[in-house]
PDB file of C-alpha atoms in Angstrom:
ATOM      1  CA  UNK E   1     -14.028  19.673  -4.943  1.00 50.00           C
ATOM      2  CA  UNK E   2     -15.689  16.299  -4.322  1.00 53.00           C
ATOM      3  CA  UNK E   3     -14.010  13.310  -2.725  1.00 52.00           C
ATOM      4  CA  UNK E   4     -13.872  11.596  -6.108  1.00 55.00           C
ATOM      5  CA  UNK E   5     -12.176  14.658  -7.643  1.00 69.00           C
ATOM      6  CA  UNK E   6      -9.622  14.840  -4.841  1.00 81.00           C
ATOM      7  CA  UNK E   7      -8.530  11.202  -5.153  1.00 83.00           C
ATOM      8  CA  UNK E   8      -8.235   9.681  -8.631  1.00 88.00           C
ATOM      9  CA  UNK E   9      -6.964   6.241  -9.591  1.00 90.00           C
ATOM     10  CA  UNK E  10      -5.472   5.413 -12.978  1.00 92.00           C
ATOM     11  CA  UNK E  11      -4.966   1.938 -14.401  1.00 90.00           C
ATOM     12  CA  UNK E  12      -4.321   0.564 -17.861  1.00 92.00           C
ATOM     13  CA  UNK E  13      -5.723  -2.916 -18.646  1.00 90.00           C
ATOM     14  CA  UNK E  14      -2.541  -3.684 -20.572  1.00 93.00           C
ATOM     15  CA  UNK E  15      -0.469  -3.033 -17.434  1.00 95.00           C
ATOM     16  CA  UNK E  16      -2.515  -4.641 -14.634  1.00 93.00           C
ATOM     17  CA  UNK E  17       0.546  -4.764 -12.383  1.00 95.00           C
ATOM     18  CA  UNK E  18       0.540  -1.033 -11.685  1.00 96.00           C
ATOM     19  CA  UNK E  19      -1.906   1.555 -10.317  1.00 95.00           C
ATOM     20  CA  UNK E  20      -1.431   5.307  -9.964  1.00 95.00           C
ATOM     21  CA  UNK E  21      -3.145   7.371  -7.271  1.00 93.00           C
ATOM     22  CA  UNK E  22      -3.346  11.140  -7.797  1.00 93.00           C
ATOM     23  CA  UNK E  23      -4.554  13.181  -4.812  1.00 88.00           C
ATOM     24  CA  UNK E  24      -5.011  16.923  -5.282  1.00 86.00           C
ATOM     25  CA  UNK E  25      -5.551  19.501  -2.536  1.00 78.00           C
ATOM     26  CA  UNK E  26      -6.258  16.753  -0.037  1.00 76.00           C
ATOM     27  CA  UNK E  27      -6.875  17.564   3.647  1.00 69.00           C
ATOM     28  CA  UNK E  28      -7.065  13.877   4.556  1.00 68.00           C
ATOM     29  CA  UNK E  29      -4.889  12.027   7.049  1.00 67.00           C
ATOM     30  CA  UNK E  30      -4.053   8.326   7.151  1.00 72.00           C
ATOM     31  CA  UNK E  31      -3.644   5.861   9.963  1.00 73.00           C
ATOM     32  CA  UNK E  32      -0.558   3.697  10.157  1.00 79.00           C
ATOM     33  CA  UNK E  33      -0.905   1.158   7.325  1.00 85.00           C
ATOM     34  CA  UNK E  34       1.009  -1.094   4.911  1.00 88.00           C
ATOM     35  CA  UNK E  35       0.603  -2.001   1.237  1.00 91.00           C
ATOM     36  CA  UNK E  36       1.056  -5.298  -0.572  1.00 91.00           C
ATOM     37  CA  UNK E  37       2.788  -3.456  -3.408  1.00 94.00           C
ATOM     38  CA  UNK E  38       5.988  -1.455  -3.810  1.00 97.00           C
ATOM     39  CA  UNK E  39       4.945   2.187  -3.398  1.00 96.00           C
ATOM     40  CA  UNK E  40       6.768   5.074  -5.063  1.00 97.00           C
ATOM     41  CA  UNK E  41       5.406   8.576  -4.560  1.00 95.00           C
ATOM     42  CA  UNK E  42       6.122  12.256  -5.020  1.00 95.00           C
ATOM     43  CA  UNK E  43       4.790  15.334  -3.216  1.00 93.00           C
ATOM     44  CA  UNK E  44       3.491  17.951  -5.649  1.00 93.00           C
ATOM     45  CA  UNK E  45       2.333  20.609  -3.196  1.00 90.00           C
ATOM     46  CA  UNK E  46       2.450  21.324   0.511  1.00 87.00           C
ATOM     47  CA  UNK E  47       4.266  19.382   3.206  1.00 85.00           C
ATOM     48  CA  UNK E  48       3.737  16.342   5.383  1.00 85.00           C
ATOM     49  CA  UNK E  49       5.323  14.268   8.113  1.00 85.00           C
ATOM     50  CA  UNK E  50       6.378  10.855   6.802  1.00 88.00           C
ATOM     51  CA  UNK E  51       6.221   8.313   9.628  1.00 84.00           C
ATOM     52  CA  UNK E  52       8.144   5.103   8.985  1.00 82.00           C
ATOM     53  CA  UNK E  53      10.505   2.729  10.777  1.00 77.00           C
ATOM     54  CA  UNK E  54      13.435   5.163  10.515  1.00 78.00           C
ATOM     55  CA  UNK E  55      11.326   8.314  10.804  1.00 73.00           C
ATOM     56  CA  UNK E  56       9.524  10.527  11.367  1.00 84.00           C
ATOM     57  CA  UNK E  57      10.825  12.599   8.465  1.00 89.00           C
ATOM     58  CA  UNK E  58       9.437  15.796   6.934  1.00 90.00           C
ATOM     59  CA  UNK E  59       8.683  15.787   3.194  1.00 91.00           C
ATOM     60  CA  UNK E  60       7.727  18.693   0.970  1.00 90.00           C
ATOM     61  CA  UNK E  61       7.256  19.710  -2.634  1.00 92.00           C
ATOM     62  CA  UNK E  62       9.471  17.550  -4.827  1.00 94.00           C
ATOM     63  CA  UNK E  63      10.200  14.968  -2.122  1.00 95.00           C
ATOM     64  CA  UNK E  64      10.088  11.308  -3.112  1.00 96.00           C
ATOM     65  CA  UNK E  65       8.879   8.515  -0.804  1.00 95.00           C
ATOM     66  CA  UNK E  66       9.808   4.858  -1.293  1.00 96.00           C
ATOM     67  CA  UNK E  67       8.074   2.046   0.582  1.00 94.00           C
ATOM     68  CA  UNK E  68       8.511  -1.716   0.322  1.00 93.00           C
ATOM     69  CA  UNK E  69       5.574  -4.133   0.671  1.00 92.00           C
ATOM     70  CA  UNK E  70       4.558  -4.749   4.253  1.00 86.00           C
ATOM     71  CA  UNK E  71       6.319  -1.652   5.625  1.00 87.00           C
ATOM     72  CA  UNK E  72       4.088   0.206   8.076  1.00 86.00           C
ATOM     73  CA  UNK E  73       3.922   3.933   7.495  1.00 86.00           C
ATOM     74  CA  UNK E  74       1.742   7.027   7.462  1.00 83.00           C
ATOM     75  CA  UNK E  75       2.208  10.275   5.578  1.00 79.00           C
ATOM     76  CA  UNK E  76       0.043  13.164   6.768  1.00 74.00           C
ATOM     77  CA  UNK E  77       0.009  16.957   6.393  1.00 72.00           C
ATOM     78  CA  UNK E  78       2.150  18.520   9.116  1.00 62.00           C
ATOM     79  CA  UNK E  79      -0.415  21.313   9.409  1.00 63.00           C
ATOM     80  CA  UNK E  80      -4.119  21.545   8.619  1.00 56.00           C
ATOM     81  CA  UNK E  81      -3.499  22.547   5.015  1.00 63.00           C
ATOM     82  CA  UNK E  82      -4.233  20.920   1.699  1.00 73.00           C
ATOM     83  CA  UNK E  83      -1.495  19.000  -0.028  1.00 82.00           C
ATOM     84  CA  UNK E  84      -1.117  17.149  -3.333  1.00 90.00           C
ATOM     85  CA  UNK E  85       0.793  13.993  -4.151  1.00 92.00           C
ATOM     86  CA  UNK E  86       1.027  11.064  -6.562  1.00 96.00           C
ATOM     87  CA  UNK E  87       1.648   7.466  -5.535  1.00 95.00           C
ATOM     88  CA  UNK E  88       2.478   4.537  -7.800  1.00 97.00           C
ATOM     89  CA  UNK E  89       1.674   1.010  -6.579  1.00 97.00           C
ATOM     90  CA  UNK E  90       3.619  -1.778  -8.330  1.00 97.00           C
ATOM     91  CA  UNK E  91       2.761  -5.432  -7.739  1.00 96.00           C
ATOM     92  CA  UNK E  92       5.540  -7.177  -5.832  1.00 95.00           C
ATOM     93  CA  UNK E  93       5.488 -10.407  -7.873  1.00 95.00           C
ATOM     94  CA  UNK E  94       5.944  -8.416 -11.083  1.00 97.00           C
ATOM     95  CA  UNK E  95       8.888  -6.510  -9.605  1.00 97.00           C
ATOM     96  CA  UNK E  96      10.591  -9.681  -8.388  1.00 96.00           C
ATOM     97  CA  UNK E  97      10.148 -11.403 -11.748  1.00 96.00           C
ATOM     98  CA  UNK E  98      11.527  -8.424 -13.661  1.00 96.00           C
ATOM     99  CA  UNK E  99      14.541  -7.947 -11.391  1.00 94.00           C
ATOM    100  CA  UNK E 100      15.022 -11.681 -10.790  1.00 93.00           C
ATOM    101  CA  UNK E 101      15.227 -11.288  -7.031  1.00 94.00           C
ATOM    102  CA  UNK E 102      13.175 -12.345  -4.031  1.00 92.00           C
ATOM    103  CA  UNK E 103      12.777  -8.790  -2.744  1.00 93.00           C
ATOM    104  CA  UNK E 104      13.932  -5.209  -3.131  1.00 95.00           C
ATOM    105  CA  UNK E 105      14.700  -2.712  -0.395  1.00 92.00           C
ATOM    106  CA  UNK E 106      15.147   1.055  -0.535  1.00 94.00           C
ATOM    107  CA  UNK E 107      18.262   2.329   1.290  1.00 93.00           C
ATOM    108  CA  UNK E 108      16.481   5.667   1.807  1.00 92.00           C
ATOM    109  CA  UNK E 109      12.712   5.934   2.221  1.00 91.00           C
ATOM    110  CA  UNK E 110      12.667   9.646   1.444  1.00 93.00           C
ATOM    111  CA  UNK E 111      14.708  11.560  -1.133  1.00 95.00           C
ATOM    112  CA  UNK E 112      14.547  15.259  -1.741  1.00 91.00           C
ATOM    113  CA  UNK E 113      14.821  16.760  -5.229  1.00 77.00           C
ATOM    114  CA  UNK E 114      17.510  16.051  -7.778  1.00 86.00           C
ATOM    115  CA  UNK E 115      17.565  12.974  -9.985  1.00 91.00           C
ATOM    116  CA  UNK E 116      15.088  11.018  -7.860  1.00 93.00           C
ATOM    117  CA  UNK E 117      12.478  13.739  -8.331  1.00 94.00           C
ATOM    118  CA  UNK E 118      12.864  13.626 -12.114  1.00 94.00           C
ATOM    119  CA  UNK E 119      12.690   9.822 -12.202  1.00 94.00           C
ATOM    120  CA  UNK E 120       9.562   9.533 -10.046  1.00 96.00           C
ATOM    121  CA  UNK E 121       7.806  12.473 -11.676  1.00 96.00           C
ATOM    122  CA  UNK E 122       8.164  10.665 -15.013  1.00 95.00           C
ATOM    123  CA  UNK E 123       6.938   7.380 -13.547  1.00 95.00           C
ATOM    124  CA  UNK E 124       3.887   8.850 -11.831  1.00 96.00           C
ATOM    125  CA  UNK E 125       1.996   9.872 -14.953  1.00 95.00           C
ATOM    126  CA  UNK E 126      -1.304   8.305 -16.110  1.00 94.00           C
ATOM    127  CA  UNK E 127      -0.836   5.789 -18.919  1.00 93.00           C
ATOM    128  CA  UNK E 128      -2.764   6.607 -22.078  1.00 90.00           C
ATOM    129  CA  UNK E 129      -4.814   3.859 -23.725  1.00 87.00           C
ATOM    130  CA  UNK E 130      -2.258   3.614 -26.551  1.00 90.00           C
ATOM    131  CA  UNK E 131       0.789   3.912 -24.274  1.00 92.00           C
ATOM    132  CA  UNK E 132       3.909   1.910 -25.098  1.00 95.00           C
ATOM    133  CA  UNK E 133       3.695  -0.555 -22.207  1.00 95.00           C
ATOM    134  CA  UNK E 134       7.040  -2.179 -22.983  1.00 96.00           C
ATOM    135  CA  UNK E 135       8.787   1.181 -22.810  1.00 96.00           C
ATOM    136  CA  UNK E 136       7.000   2.056 -19.573  1.00 96.00           C
ATOM    137  CA  UNK E 137       7.917  -1.332 -18.079  1.00 97.00           C
ATOM    138  CA  UNK E 138      11.559  -0.684 -18.870  1.00 96.00           C
ATOM    139  CA  UNK E 139      11.283   2.739 -17.251  1.00 96.00           C
ATOM    140  CA  UNK E 140       9.856   1.207 -14.066  1.00 97.00           C
ATOM    141  CA  UNK E 141      12.569  -1.465 -13.938  1.00 96.00           C
ATOM    142  CA  UNK E 142      15.275   1.148 -14.488  1.00 95.00           C
ATOM    143  CA  UNK E 143      13.840   3.317 -11.708  1.00 95.00           C
ATOM    144  CA  UNK E 144      13.652   0.409  -9.259  1.00 96.00           C
ATOM    145  CA  UNK E 145      17.229  -0.556 -10.111  1.00 94.00           C
ATOM    146  CA  UNK E 146      18.444   2.980  -9.438  1.00 94.00           C
ATOM    147  CA  UNK E 147      16.378   3.663  -6.311  1.00 94.00           C
ATOM    148  CA  UNK E 148      16.413   0.201  -4.745  1.00 94.00           C
ATOM    149  CA  UNK E 149      18.713  -2.731  -4.059  1.00 93.00           C
ATOM    150  CA  UNK E 150      18.111  -6.482  -4.419  1.00 90.00           C
ATOM    151  CA  UNK E 151      17.671  -8.185  -1.074  1.00 82.00           C
ATOM    152  CA  UNK E 152      17.208 -11.713   0.207  1.00 66.00           C
ATOM    153  CA  UNK E 153      14.594 -12.382   2.856  1.00 54.00           C
ATOM    154  CA  UNK E 154      15.746 -11.860   6.409  1.00 48.00           C
ATOM    155  CA  UNK E 155      16.442 -15.092   8.315  1.00 45.00           C
ATOM    156  CA  UNK E 156      13.824 -16.108  10.840  1.00 47.00           C
ATOM    157  CA  UNK E 157      14.397 -17.083  14.451  1.00 46.00           C
ATOM    158  CA  UNK E 158      12.742 -19.693  16.637  1.00 44.00           C
ATOM    159  CA  UNK E 159      11.067 -16.859  18.505  1.00 51.00           C
ATOM    160  CA  UNK E 160       9.322 -15.700  15.324  1.00 71.00           C
ATOM    161  CA  UNK E 161       7.969 -19.101  14.246  1.00 79.00           C
ATOM    162  CA  UNK E 162       4.590 -18.483  15.877  1.00 82.00           C
ATOM    163  CA  UNK E 163       4.291 -15.091  14.202  1.00 86.00           C
ATOM    164  CA  UNK E 164       5.233 -16.529  10.799  1.00 85.00           C
ATOM    165  CA  UNK E 165       2.625 -19.258  11.180  1.00 86.00           C
ATOM    166  CA  UNK E 166      -0.048 -16.654  11.974  1.00 88.00           C
ATOM    167  CA  UNK E 167       0.954 -14.504   8.995  1.00 88.00           C
ATOM    168  CA  UNK E 168       0.865 -17.474   6.635  1.00 88.00           C
ATOM    169  CA  UNK E 169      -2.559 -18.468   7.945  1.00 89.00           C
ATOM    170  CA  UNK E 170      -4.066 -14.991   7.580  1.00 89.00           C
ATOM    171  CA  UNK E 171      -2.558 -14.346   4.163  1.00 88.00           C
ATOM    172  CA  UNK E 172      -3.909 -17.682   2.908  1.00 89.00           C
ATOM    173  CA  UNK E 173      -7.334 -17.133   4.510  1.00 89.00           C
ATOM    174  CA  UNK E 174      -7.936 -13.403   5.097  1.00 87.00           C
ATOM    175  CA  UNK E 175     -11.619 -14.107   5.765  1.00 88.00           C
ATOM    176  CA  UNK E 176     -10.857 -16.597   8.540  1.00 87.00           C
ATOM    177  CA  UNK E 177     -12.293 -15.777  11.945  1.00 86.00           C
ATOM    178  CA  UNK E 178      -9.366 -17.443  13.725  1.00 88.00           C
ATOM    179  CA  UNK E 179      -8.846 -15.722  17.050  1.00 89.00           C
ATOM    180  CA  UNK E 180      -5.575 -14.517  18.532  1.00 90.00           C
ATOM    181  CA  UNK E 181      -6.216 -16.870  21.430  1.00 90.00           C
ATOM    182  CA  UNK E 182      -6.320 -19.930  19.150  1.00 89.00           C
ATOM    183  CA  UNK E 183      -3.160 -18.877  17.291  1.00 87.00           C
ATOM    184  CA  UNK E 184      -1.376 -18.341  20.584  1.00 87.00           C
ATOM    185  CA  UNK E 185      -2.582 -21.697  21.890  1.00 86.00           C
ATOM    186  CA  UNK E 186      -1.331 -23.484  18.765  1.00 83.00           C
ATOM    187  CA  UNK E 187       2.105 -21.964  19.392  1.00 82.00           C
ATOM    188  CA  UNK E 188       2.060 -22.897  23.076  1.00 83.00           C
ATOM    189  CA  UNK E 189       1.928 -19.260  24.170  1.00 87.00           C
ATOM    190  CA  UNK E 190      -0.345 -17.118  26.242  1.00 88.00           C
ATOM    191  CA  UNK E 191      -2.258 -14.483  24.279  1.00 90.00           C
ATOM    192  CA  UNK E 192      -0.283 -11.629  25.847  1.00 91.00           C
ATOM    193  CA  UNK E 193       3.052 -13.241  24.993  1.00 90.00           C
ATOM    194  CA  UNK E 194       1.951 -13.943  21.417  1.00 91.00           C
ATOM    195  CA  UNK E 195       0.816 -10.320  20.967  1.00 91.00           C
ATOM    196  CA  UNK E 196       4.168  -9.046  22.271  1.00 90.00           C
ATOM    197  CA  UNK E 197       6.087 -11.244  19.794  1.00 88.00           C
ATOM    198  CA  UNK E 198       3.744 -10.271  16.956  1.00 89.00           C
ATOM    199  CA  UNK E 199       4.137  -6.548  17.593  1.00 88.00           C
ATOM    200  CA  UNK E 200       7.905  -6.876  17.917  1.00 86.00           C
ATOM    201  CA  UNK E 201       8.053  -8.617  14.531  1.00 84.00           C
ATOM    202  CA  UNK E 202       5.578  -6.475  12.568  1.00 85.00           C
ATOM    203  CA  UNK E 203       5.338  -3.205  14.477  1.00 84.00           C
ATOM    204  CA  UNK E 204       1.575  -3.501  14.997  1.00 88.00           C
ATOM    205  CA  UNK E 205      -0.916  -5.643  16.907  1.00 91.00           C
ATOM    206  CA  UNK E 206      -2.483  -8.746  15.324  1.00 91.00           C
ATOM    207  CA  UNK E 207      -5.855  -6.987  14.996  1.00 91.00           C
ATOM    208  CA  UNK E 208      -4.372  -4.001  13.180  1.00 91.00           C
ATOM    209  CA  UNK E 209      -2.394  -6.268  10.845  1.00 91.00           C
ATOM    210  CA  UNK E 210      -5.396  -8.414   9.948  1.00 92.00           C
ATOM    211  CA  UNK E 211      -7.612  -5.380   9.273  1.00 93.00           C
ATOM    212  CA  UNK E 212      -4.967  -3.891   6.977  1.00 91.00           C
ATOM    213  CA  UNK E 213      -4.651  -7.220   5.151  1.00 92.00           C
ATOM    214  CA  UNK E 214      -8.405  -7.404   4.614  1.00 94.00           C
ATOM    215  CA  UNK E 215      -8.600  -3.806   3.377  1.00 93.00           C
ATOM    216  CA  UNK E 216      -5.821  -4.403   0.854  1.00 91.00           C
ATOM    217  CA  UNK E 217      -7.663  -7.484  -0.351  1.00 93.00           C
ATOM    218  CA  UNK E 218     -10.944  -5.582  -0.650  1.00 93.00           C
ATOM    219  CA  UNK E 219      -9.211  -2.878  -2.688  1.00 91.00           C
ATOM    220  CA  UNK E 220      -7.866  -5.498  -5.122  1.00 90.00           C
ATOM    221  CA  UNK E 221     -11.300  -7.095  -5.518  1.00 92.00           C
ATOM    222  CA  UNK E 222     -12.994  -3.739  -6.143  1.00 91.00           C
ATOM    223  CA  UNK E 223     -10.356  -2.875  -8.754  1.00 88.00           C
ATOM    224  CA  UNK E 224     -11.261  -6.156 -10.487  1.00 87.00           C
ATOM    225  CA  UNK E 225     -14.908  -5.101 -10.654  1.00 88.00           C
ATOM    226  CA  UNK E 226     -16.292  -7.146  -7.756  1.00 90.00           C
ATOM    227  CA  UNK E 227     -19.303  -5.760  -5.865  1.00 92.00           C
ATOM    228  CA  UNK E 228     -19.067  -4.179  -2.430  1.00 94.00           C
ATOM    229  CA  UNK E 229     -20.984  -6.952  -0.683  1.00 94.00           C
ATOM    230  CA  UNK E 230     -18.880  -9.653  -2.341  1.00 94.00           C
ATOM    231  CA  UNK E 231     -15.620  -7.913  -1.420  1.00 94.00           C
ATOM    232  CA  UNK E 232     -16.754  -7.496   2.183  1.00 94.00           C
ATOM    233  CA  UNK E 233     -17.770 -11.166   2.431  1.00 94.00           C
ATOM    234  CA  UNK E 234     -14.600 -12.551   0.811  1.00 93.00           C
ATOM    235  CA  UNK E 235     -12.379 -10.494   3.085  1.00 94.00           C
ATOM    236  CA  UNK E 236     -14.164 -11.531   6.271  1.00 93.00           C
ATOM    237  CA  UNK E 237     -15.839  -8.260   7.248  1.00 93.00           C
ATOM    238  CA  UNK E 238     -18.904  -8.575   9.440  1.00 90.00           C
ATOM    239  CA  UNK E 239     -20.935  -6.725   6.807  1.00 91.00           C
ATOM    240  CA  UNK E 240     -20.643  -4.151   4.031  1.00 93.00           C
ATOM    241  CA  UNK E 241     -21.030  -1.250   6.482  1.00 93.00           C
ATOM    242  CA  UNK E 242     -18.074  -2.502   8.524  1.00 93.00           C
ATOM    243  CA  UNK E 243     -15.882  -2.603   5.421  1.00 94.00           C
ATOM    244  CA  UNK E 244     -17.064   0.847   4.348  1.00 93.00           C
ATOM    245  CA  UNK E 245     -16.156   2.465   7.658  1.00 92.00           C
ATOM    246  CA  UNK E 246     -12.718   0.865   7.777  1.00 92.00           C
ATOM    247  CA  UNK E 247     -11.989   1.509   4.084  1.00 92.00           C
ATOM    248  CA  UNK E 248     -12.815   5.206   4.375  1.00 89.00           C
ATOM    249  CA  UNK E 249     -10.650   5.576   7.468  1.00 86.00           C
ATOM    250  CA  UNK E 250      -7.651   3.946   5.789  1.00 84.00           C
ATOM    251  CA  UNK E 251      -7.967   5.209   2.194  1.00 81.00           C
ATOM    252  CA  UNK E 252      -9.697   8.593   2.694  1.00 80.00           C
ATOM    253  CA  UNK E 253     -12.514   7.685   0.303  1.00 84.00           C
ATOM    254  CA  UNK E 254     -15.409   5.257   0.390  1.00 89.00           C
ATOM    255  CA  UNK E 255     -15.152   1.845  -1.279  1.00 90.00           C
ATOM    256  CA  UNK E 256     -18.118   2.881  -3.446  1.00 89.00           C
ATOM    257  CA  UNK E 257     -16.203   5.855  -4.824  1.00 86.00           C
ATOM    258  CA  UNK E 258     -13.146   3.688  -5.408  1.00 87.00           C
ATOM    259  CA  UNK E 259     -15.252   1.049  -7.175  1.00 83.00           C
ATOM    260  CA  UNK E 260     -16.986   3.636  -9.391  1.00 78.00           C
ATOM    261  CA  UNK E 261     -13.647   5.094 -10.363  1.00 67.00           C
ATOM    262  CA  UNK E 262     -12.453   1.593 -11.226  1.00 60.00           C
ATOM    263  CA  UNK E 263     -15.408   1.006 -13.541  1.00 50.00           C
ATOM    264  CA  UNK E 264     -14.740   4.270 -15.380  1.00 50.00           C
ATOM    265  CA  UNK E 265     -11.233   3.216 -16.388  1.00 48.00           C
TER     266      UNK E 265
END
């Protein structure tokens, strides 16, 4: 089975706010990462260890995983065996508009069997070209309402102001070459102190966070039909080869394969 057969991506142009990933008999592992979207997944075969803020937690056939945007996680086979899963990525802005809230959180990030399994199994199906998008939208909203809870943004502290400023800067300009040293200096901190505050707030180092942000941006651009070189340049990678290496490490397939799959849809 080729890499492209193992990992398939399904989108419908009439529902650009959602993407479905179907991975079959995959031996691949993932580094700690975060998505811009709400992620809802189900394990179809095999088992894995789900690492998240309240984990680690074992998941197996029929288990459901629920991840909010920006939550760092990794879900990898607990043994060197193939496993299969489906993951639905739902744009955060669409979710917030539909539920009329600023954010949604999941009280449990893993659920095992029962009603949750039936709900997510129904959600994680490819949309046909003539699918009833309104009906599917209602299904997604209903699922989010049942699995999640509305939430207001957590209050910030004076200690986190420097971190928030860095996040705002990088999200606005993911291609910026701004160094950690300059961000720390602007906040009146030493680099080591800034890194400590950043990791305490996000769970990862500034370098890891920025790379993840750039890879998510590259994935969005490729899904829109942009070329590899253009995506690499817009996201601030040194060159196309740099993006390719990082993309493959994080997504278990090359950006070229992802882009070709996008053009086929």
